[in-house]
Amino acid sequence: MDLPRLRASANSFLSQFEPLAILIAPLLSFLIARLLQTYIQLLQQNGFKPTLIAFFITCLKLVPGVKKYMDAEKQKVVDKLQSSGKSKRDGWRSELPTTGLGAPGVLDQLKTEKLKDAAWQGKCSGTVYIGGNESEGHFSLINEACSMFAHTNPLHLDVFQSVVRFEVEVVSMTAALFGSKDKASGGQVCGNMTSGGTESILLAVKSSRDYMKAKNNITSPEMIIPESAHSAYDKAAQYFKIKLWRVPVNKEFQADVKAIKKYINKNTIMIVGSAPGFPHGIIDPIEELGELALSYGICLHVDLCLGGFVLPFARKLGYPVPPFDFSVQGVTSISADVHKYGLAPKGTSVVLYRNHHIRKHQFVAVTEWSGGLYVSPTIAGSRPGSLIAGAWAAMLSLGQEGYLEHTREIMEASKRIQKGVKEIPELFIIGRPDMTIIAFGSNVIDIFEVNDILSSKGWHLNPLQRPNSIHICVTLQHVPIVDNFLKDVKDSVQTVKENPGPVSGGLAPIYGAAGKIPDRGMVNELLVDYMDNACG
């Protein structure tokens, strides 16, 4: 058929339709196609049930008055979460004083405000890892080291050569704990200090993304993590525009290697393992994950933020610690917090890479700035040299023998707590903890109510979900008070058993409700609103 006849035929066919309909139909078809594409992507990412629930809630909010009611109810929860904090803000400054208070006045107020902090000695899960109190021993060493270098900044390499050396040595000493001296590591392990585990993970993810882009030209990056992996990976996915697949763990609450394998595709840049995972203190099968990463030519990051300064020494003490470091082929990066069991000042962590080819993708270099040539190794530009000096001082003061002794103490305390919790019939321990975290739940009573009773006794534990449970991260602070803790747990369980129901002012109803809300988007909004209010 020639073009004039085809044109005449088309015009004849279309003449029966309204011109406006002809104009609108393609646009409408395009919009419907895009909508279907969006929901198909959501189905792939979230599954059928969560996507259906989210769609239903979205439609429900279109009903007049429903969204307003939901927002009001959500605000009630936020207000309840914030009720204790708002009253404490009365009298807080909102601008500079006209006349400065002077050194004595400021120091007096610092001491006054410090007295308002919770009594954390021996009462917090994790939080403070150094033993003793703030006025003696290791605390005094850290305070003096930080004070000596409070004015320093390793951004100025030529000025503060001392802290530059301290950072290099902290990184090297940490790398040596993770197999950098072993032949299997390749002999090129390198890294940098960061502000904490979250920044270490962020940098490892960013470096892996850019490394895989250069290596395999991956422009739509994806990463796969077990649901027990730290929430820092979610943050990294949002910051660096990476699609995140969070995969259920196996029956032992470890990363499910077979499940992870199913999600690997041409856009996968990395998979993740933890040693141990924050929720339950269980080490993922790093060797199997390493084999998987090698077979697909992708990156494997191991989160050693909690275990970095325990597992190498626990192995020397004879505890059954599976391979977890650069001795495992396939491991491309590791994060380890010196400010946890490394007993360094808060704000010190290390990110390590198997070789310089990967780490180079961590750096940011700027050549066209009028301020000169610029290059920075981490997310922060200026960094506190005081914290680097404090970490260096902590590691050198303790040495291998010091860490061995501390590891012995906290591992023994952890085993005693595990044994004690197992002897309480209403409780069960989640999985088989490998280290110093003991998570426990109950099929008989509301474990969050138990947590509220423990809170009233001064304890600060971590509530968990999937399954509902609480955990204690054992530190040197807990070594002397294990029996006190077990007694309080036993008494709290008995109190809830005899008088079930929420504690006035407790958070059990909120945690319970959050776990039962099917629309996780609504829970997300609740958390964001809470943080927005908390930040003032």
XYZ file of C-alpha atoms in Angstrom:
536
model
C 0.000 0.000 0.000
C 1.476 3.380 -1.026
C 1.687 6.331 1.370
C -1.301 8.388 -0.006
C -3.657 5.396 0.254
C -2.382 4.557 3.762
C -2.879 8.151 4.815
C -6.414 8.254 3.393
C -7.273 4.964 5.108
C -5.991 6.208 8.453
C -7.877 9.494 8.149
C -11.052 7.637 7.256
C -10.704 5.365 10.295
C -9.913 8.213 12.699
C -12.720 10.453 11.402
C -15.233 8.525 13.538
C -13.475 9.674 16.761
C -13.519 13.046 18.490
C -10.260 14.984 17.881
C -9.876 15.499 21.670
C -10.176 11.746 22.260
C -7.469 11.099 19.661
C -5.231 13.561 21.479
C -5.921 12.234 24.985
C -5.815 8.473 24.241
C -2.021 8.193 23.678
C -1.277 10.338 26.717
C -3.627 8.258 28.870
C -2.138 5.024 27.560
C 1.340 6.312 28.361
C 0.345 7.268 31.914
C -1.293 3.871 32.518
C 1.776 2.095 31.177
C 4.059 4.113 33.480
C 1.756 3.405 36.435
C 1.809 -0.321 35.692
C 5.581 -0.232 35.319
C 5.909 1.480 38.724
C 3.714 -1.099 40.462
C 5.515 -3.985 38.778
C 8.801 -2.597 40.113
C 7.245 -2.248 43.583
C 5.972 -5.822 43.396
C 9.451 -7.047 42.503
C 11.055 -5.036 45.277
C 8.524 -5.351 48.137
C 6.428 -8.385 47.322
C 2.700 -8.699 46.606
C 1.214 -8.203 50.099
C 3.130 -5.041 51.144
C 2.521 -3.457 47.726
C -1.206 -4.236 47.888
C -1.463 -2.821 51.418
C 0.417 0.352 50.424
C -1.891 0.794 47.408
C -4.972 0.319 49.606
C -3.731 2.851 52.182
C -2.936 5.362 49.419
C -6.475 5.002 48.034
C -7.934 5.239 51.539
C -6.170 8.552 52.124
C -8.017 9.989 49.126
C -11.292 9.671 51.039
C -12.166 13.099 52.525
C -11.167 13.316 56.182
C -9.276 10.006 56.322
C -5.808 11.450 55.750
C -6.467 14.162 58.328
C -7.543 11.520 60.863
C -4.497 9.336 60.151
C -2.147 12.313 60.528
C -3.780 13.246 63.846
C -3.395 9.695 65.190
C 0.189 9.552 63.991
C 0.920 12.855 65.760
C -0.450 11.397 69.014
C 2.153 8.624 68.805
C 4.906 11.132 68.016
C 3.825 13.329 70.942
C 3.870 10.328 73.267
C 7.369 9.385 72.132
C 8.498 12.964 72.728
C 6.569 13.664 75.923
C 9.548 13.218 78.220
C 11.904 15.256 76.054
C 9.772 18.357 75.444
C 9.516 19.370 79.095
C 13.298 19.135 79.445
C 13.750 21.781 76.743
C 12.230 24.544 78.829
C 14.850 27.220 79.313
C 17.192 26.021 76.562
C 19.055 28.847 74.831
C 18.031 29.903 71.347
C 20.692 32.603 70.834
C 24.140 33.660 71.986
C 24.357 35.404 75.359
C 25.142 39.123 75.095
C 28.081 38.702 77.420
C 30.086 35.490 77.475
C 29.950 33.362 80.619
C 33.734 33.061 80.814
C 35.681 29.871 81.470
C 34.549 29.309 85.097
C 30.885 29.887 84.253
C 30.973 27.572 81.262
C 32.778 24.821 83.160
C 30.288 25.039 86.017
C 27.378 24.724 83.607
C 29.022 21.797 81.814
C 29.298 19.981 85.148
C 25.673 20.802 86.005
C 24.361 19.537 82.655
C 26.467 16.380 82.874
C 24.721 15.451 86.119
C 21.446 15.228 84.138
C 22.729 12.333 81.997
C 21.414 8.861 82.751
C 23.405 6.713 85.168
C 24.983 4.637 82.413
C 27.662 2.846 84.436
C 26.925 -0.835 83.915
C 23.325 -0.151 82.867
C 23.495 0.359 79.089
C 23.558 -2.148 76.270
C 26.805 -1.313 74.476
C 27.094 2.511 74.521
C 30.173 2.764 76.800
C 32.681 -0.047 76.297
C 35.482 1.087 78.606
C 35.410 -0.364 82.128
C 35.488 1.631 85.359
C 34.458 5.266 85.729
C 35.315 8.463 83.897
C 37.809 9.809 86.403
C 40.417 7.058 86.379
C 42.275 4.372 84.451
C 41.730 4.055 80.714
C 39.250 6.954 80.695
C 41.964 9.300 82.017
C 44.385 8.221 79.309
C 41.808 8.845 76.562
C 40.841 12.225 77.987
C 44.460 13.398 78.211
C 45.348 12.147 74.711
C 42.329 13.900 73.193
C 43.050 17.082 75.114
C 46.645 17.208 73.852
C 45.527 17.107 70.213
C 42.169 18.946 70.454
C 43.365 21.641 68.013
C 44.652 19.305 65.285
C 43.151 18.422 61.906
C 44.679 15.772 59.597
C 43.263 17.630 56.590
C 46.398 19.767 56.949
C 48.920 17.009 56.279
C 51.918 19.296 56.308
C 51.057 20.930 59.636
C 49.860 18.088 61.871
C 52.234 15.313 60.889
C 51.766 13.667 64.299
C 48.103 12.763 63.797
C 48.796 11.726 60.194
C 51.238 9.171 61.589
C 48.758 8.115 64.291
C 46.056 7.447 61.669
C 48.381 5.384 59.485
C 49.461 3.314 62.468
C 45.893 2.784 63.764
C 44.836 1.603 60.293
C 47.877 -0.682 59.929
C 47.490 -2.194 63.396
C 43.784 -2.825 62.771
C 44.465 -4.342 59.343
C 46.990 -6.721 60.915
C 44.201 -8.104 63.119
C 42.241 -8.967 59.972
C 44.839 -10.897 58.037
C 46.732 -8.153 56.216
C 49.979 -10.017 56.962
C 48.606 -13.298 55.595
C 49.593 -14.283 52.075
C 45.922 -14.831 51.222
C 45.175 -11.123 51.710
C 47.331 -10.119 48.743
C 49.599 -7.829 50.760
C 47.870 -4.572 49.756
C 45.274 -4.068 52.494
C 44.807 -0.334 53.087
C 42.249 2.021 54.597
C 41.369 5.151 56.551
C 39.894 6.223 59.845
C 36.307 7.493 59.916
C 33.842 8.993 62.387
C 32.102 5.686 63.122
C 30.679 2.473 61.712
C 28.061 4.242 59.626
C 30.636 6.356 57.782
C 32.868 3.300 57.317
C 29.965 1.411 55.737
C 28.945 4.409 53.619
C 32.468 4.725 52.244
C 32.740 0.988 51.536
C 29.449 1.090 49.618
C 30.420 4.225 47.680
C 33.828 2.787 46.805
C 32.289 -0.530 45.720
C 29.752 1.273 43.541
C 32.362 3.342 41.731
C 34.810 0.427 41.492
C 32.170 -1.783 39.855
C 31.188 1.033 37.519
C 34.795 1.350 36.357
C 35.248 -2.423 36.182
C 31.947 -3.586 34.657
C 30.286 -0.321 33.562
C 27.388 -0.826 36.019
C 25.280 2.334 35.907
C 22.153 1.078 37.737
C 23.816 -0.383 40.849
C 22.143 -2.829 43.229
C 23.319 -4.402 46.479
C 21.998 -7.365 48.436
C 22.034 -7.564 52.222
C 20.519 -9.901 54.840
C 17.735 -8.325 56.908
C 20.016 -8.532 59.959
C 22.546 -6.174 58.320
C 22.951 -2.710 59.810
C 20.592 0.100 58.789
C 23.642 2.068 57.558
C 23.271 0.156 54.274
C 19.776 1.612 53.837
C 21.282 5.045 54.398
C 24.005 4.318 51.843
C 21.420 3.129 49.317
C 19.488 6.386 49.673
C 22.557 8.617 49.612
C 24.252 6.938 46.649
C 21.205 5.963 44.568
C 21.659 2.203 44.857
C 18.792 -0.252 44.691
C 18.732 -2.263 47.902
C 17.518 -5.844 48.275
C 17.066 -6.894 51.923
C 16.838 -10.707 52.064
C 15.389 -12.773 54.965
C 17.893 -14.663 57.114
C 17.887 -18.448 57.535
C 16.594 -20.436 60.520
C 19.864 -19.815 62.384
C 19.391 -16.043 61.860
C 22.418 -15.942 59.554
C 22.673 -14.515 56.041
C 20.976 -16.997 53.699
C 23.537 -17.513 50.938
C 21.123 -19.358 48.615
C 18.505 -16.617 48.993
C 21.104 -13.915 48.307
C 22.269 -15.756 45.187
C 18.754 -15.562 43.707
C 18.897 -11.761 43.717
C 22.243 -11.413 41.954
C 22.005 -9.969 38.442
C 24.062 -7.932 35.973
C 23.590 -4.771 38.093
C 24.737 -6.255 41.399
C 27.763 -4.434 42.791
C 28.058 -6.010 46.240
C 26.777 -8.371 48.898
C 27.174 -8.029 52.646
C 27.967 -10.130 55.705
C 28.324 -9.264 59.401
C 30.642 -10.655 62.054
C 28.570 -10.507 64.124
C 25.227 -8.932 63.203
C 24.018 -6.197 65.549
C 20.599 -7.690 66.401
C 21.553 -11.173 67.629
C 25.358 -11.339 67.835
C 25.536 -14.094 65.200
C 28.315 -14.366 62.609
C 27.224 -14.732 58.983
C 28.808 -17.470 56.807
C 31.570 -15.228 55.455
C 33.421 -18.031 53.628
C 30.311 -18.992 51.646
C 29.564 -15.350 50.886
C 33.176 -14.953 49.731
C 32.846 -17.864 47.326
C 29.605 -16.375 45.996
C 31.174 -12.935 45.503
C 34.191 -14.425 43.733
C 32.100 -16.549 41.388
C 30.126 -13.497 40.234
C 32.997 -11.002 40.323
C 31.251 -8.667 42.767
C 32.300 -6.997 46.021
C 31.776 -8.408 49.512
C 31.802 -6.096 52.511
C 32.156 -7.562 55.995
C 30.780 -5.493 58.867
C 33.192 -6.028 61.777
C 32.127 -2.872 63.587
C 31.187 -4.893 66.669
C 33.466 -7.881 66.313
C 36.676 -6.329 65.059
C 38.419 -6.035 68.413
C 36.918 -9.199 69.907
C 36.900 -12.000 67.333
C 40.680 -12.093 66.610
C 41.344 -12.383 70.338
C 38.440 -14.758 71.031
C 39.980 -17.096 68.446
C 43.322 -16.973 70.284
C 41.480 -17.804 73.493
C 40.083 -20.969 71.900
C 36.540 -19.873 71.051
C 35.173 -21.401 67.810
C 35.393 -18.369 65.498
C 34.862 -19.092 61.770
C 36.924 -17.207 59.130
C 35.680 -13.631 58.743
C 38.480 -11.382 57.426
C 40.789 -10.802 54.417
C 42.026 -14.378 54.691
C 38.685 -15.217 53.038
C 38.996 -14.845 49.275
C 36.210 -12.624 47.996
C 36.198 -10.159 50.906
C 36.891 -6.757 49.354
C 36.273 -4.406 52.292
C 35.848 -4.423 56.070
C 34.547 -1.903 58.609
C 35.650 -2.037 62.253
C 34.872 0.356 65.100
C 37.792 1.242 67.327
C 35.398 3.144 69.627
C 33.587 -0.049 70.609
C 35.681 -2.949 71.865
C 38.843 -1.172 70.729
C 38.124 1.051 73.781
C 38.939 4.256 71.882
C 37.094 7.594 72.178
C 33.708 7.875 70.485
C 33.899 8.821 66.822
C 36.654 6.446 65.703
C 36.266 3.643 63.186
C 38.325 2.126 60.371
C 37.367 1.168 56.819
C 39.726 -1.246 55.060
C 40.059 -2.472 51.460
C 41.783 -5.506 49.978
C 43.812 -3.296 47.646
C 44.461 0.260 46.510
C 42.494 -0.210 43.267
C 39.265 -0.357 45.283
C 40.171 2.294 47.866
C 41.026 4.906 45.222
C 37.296 5.066 44.458
C 36.686 6.292 48.014
C 38.543 9.572 47.448
C 37.120 12.788 46.036
C 39.493 14.988 44.038
C 38.552 18.445 42.721
C 40.735 20.090 40.064
C 38.667 23.110 38.937
C 38.013 24.912 42.246
C 39.284 28.487 42.541
C 40.363 27.609 46.070
C 43.081 25.355 44.686
C 43.545 21.648 44.092
C 41.542 19.604 46.615
C 41.445 15.956 47.564
C 39.756 14.360 50.585
C 39.851 10.693 51.681
C 36.577 10.447 53.643
C 33.134 12.044 53.791
C 34.365 14.640 56.286
C 36.809 17.303 55.173
C 38.122 18.537 58.485
C 38.465 15.742 61.020
C 39.249 15.846 64.749
C 42.855 14.850 65.236
C 42.084 14.491 68.944
C 40.015 11.359 68.299
C 42.712 9.835 66.102
C 45.269 10.460 68.863
C 42.870 8.950 71.394
C 42.443 5.787 69.327
C 46.201 5.459 68.876
C 46.730 5.897 72.614
C 44.070 3.291 73.429
C 45.534 0.637 71.134
C 49.145 1.172 72.188
C 48.316 1.283 75.899
C 46.463 -2.047 75.813
C 48.442 -4.064 73.287
C 47.535 -7.631 72.386
C 47.734 -8.837 75.977
C 45.335 -6.144 77.154
C 42.770 -6.953 74.462
C 43.096 -10.675 75.185
C 42.348 -10.126 78.860
C 39.374 -7.849 78.160
C 38.011 -10.315 75.596
C 38.278 -13.117 78.142
C 36.278 -11.062 80.663
C 33.452 -10.022 78.345
C 33.132 -13.440 76.679
C 32.859 -15.131 80.080
C 30.295 -12.551 81.220
C 28.324 -13.132 78.007
C 28.246 -16.900 78.558
C 27.027 -16.369 82.125
C 24.211 -14.118 80.898
C 23.233 -16.651 78.204
C 23.099 -19.401 80.799
C 21.074 -17.253 83.195
C 18.526 -16.221 80.557
C 18.088 -19.847 79.460
C 17.187 -20.736 83.027
C 14.186 -18.356 82.939
C 11.417 -20.589 81.482
C 9.388 -17.713 80.003
C 12.305 -16.566 77.812
C 14.230 -17.965 74.859
C 17.478 -16.820 73.268
C 17.490 -15.853 69.581
C 19.763 -18.229 67.663
C 23.220 -19.133 68.941
C 25.155 -15.968 69.792
C 28.797 -16.105 68.684
C 30.016 -13.131 70.644
C 28.899 -10.632 73.269
C 25.314 -9.883 72.236
C 22.451 -11.852 73.767
C 18.985 -11.313 72.285
C 15.997 -12.881 73.995
C 12.262 -12.999 73.447
C 9.182 -14.735 74.822
C 6.191 -16.707 73.586
C 4.465 -16.321 76.949
C 4.613 -12.630 77.851
C 5.102 -9.300 76.072
C 8.881 -8.874 75.902
C 8.495 -5.124 75.366
C 6.658 -4.873 78.680
C 9.614 -6.668 80.271
C 11.859 -4.051 78.669
C 9.752 -1.258 80.179
C 10.082 -2.789 83.660
C 13.838 -3.103 83.149
C 13.916 0.544 82.038
C 12.219 1.536 85.290
C 15.100 -0.233 87.070
C 17.621 1.908 85.190
C 18.551 -0.479 82.364
C 18.873 0.745 78.768
C 18.495 -2.267 76.447
C 17.749 -2.469 72.711
C 14.271 -3.509 71.532
C 14.312 -5.580 68.326
C 11.757 -6.835 65.802
C 11.296 -9.905 63.606
C 11.049 -11.567 66.067
C 10.072 -9.216 68.894
C 12.916 -9.338 71.406
C 15.422 -7.267 73.359
C 19.175 -7.574 73.560
C 22.098 -6.609 75.718
C 25.508 -5.904 74.198
C 27.929 -6.924 76.950
C 30.828 -4.578 77.712
C 33.444 -4.278 80.448
C 30.880 -2.198 82.321
C 28.753 -5.346 82.777
C 31.454 -7.729 83.985
C 30.983 -6.895 87.707
C 27.157 -6.797 87.647
C 26.082 -9.916 85.705
C 24.219 -11.338 88.704
C 22.385 -8.032 89.262
C 21.283 -7.980 85.643
C 19.986 -11.550 85.695
C 18.089 -10.895 88.931
C 16.432 -7.801 87.437
C 15.493 -9.722 84.275
C 13.988 -12.548 86.322
C 12.066 -10.120 88.563
C 10.818 -8.137 85.554
C 9.551 -11.280 83.833
C 7.727 -12.274 87.003
C 6.185 -8.789 87.333
C 4.835 -8.866 83.769
C 3.622 -12.440 84.190
C 1.660 -11.537 87.315
C 0.436 -8.139 86.050
C 0.352 -8.141 82.258
C -0.393 -4.852 80.567
C 1.473 -1.747 79.494
C 3.490 0.249 82.011
C 2.392 3.867 82.389
C 4.746 5.943 80.273
C 6.365 2.847 78.780
C 7.034 2.291 75.091
C 5.721 -1.282 74.821
C 2.379 -0.210 73.248
C 4.196 1.861 70.644
C 6.674 -0.892 69.734
C 3.846 -3.408 69.663
C 1.675 -1.205 67.461
C 4.558 -0.437 65.089
C 5.162 -4.155 64.644
C 1.514 -4.756 63.785
C 1.020 -1.863 61.342
C 0.943 -3.573 57.935
C 1.790 -0.417 55.988
C 5.510 0.023 56.631
C 5.374 3.348 54.800
C 3.202 4.661 57.632
C 5.776 3.471 60.189
C 8.447 5.209 58.120
C 6.485 8.475 58.237
C 6.060 8.097 61.989
C 9.807 7.704 62.528
C 10.624 10.677 60.288
C 8.092 12.870 62.114
C 9.548 11.764 65.452
C 13.088 12.655 64.359
C 11.938 15.968 62.867
C 10.411 16.926 66.214
C 13.391 15.612 68.195
C 15.842 17.746 66.217
C 14.081 20.932 67.307
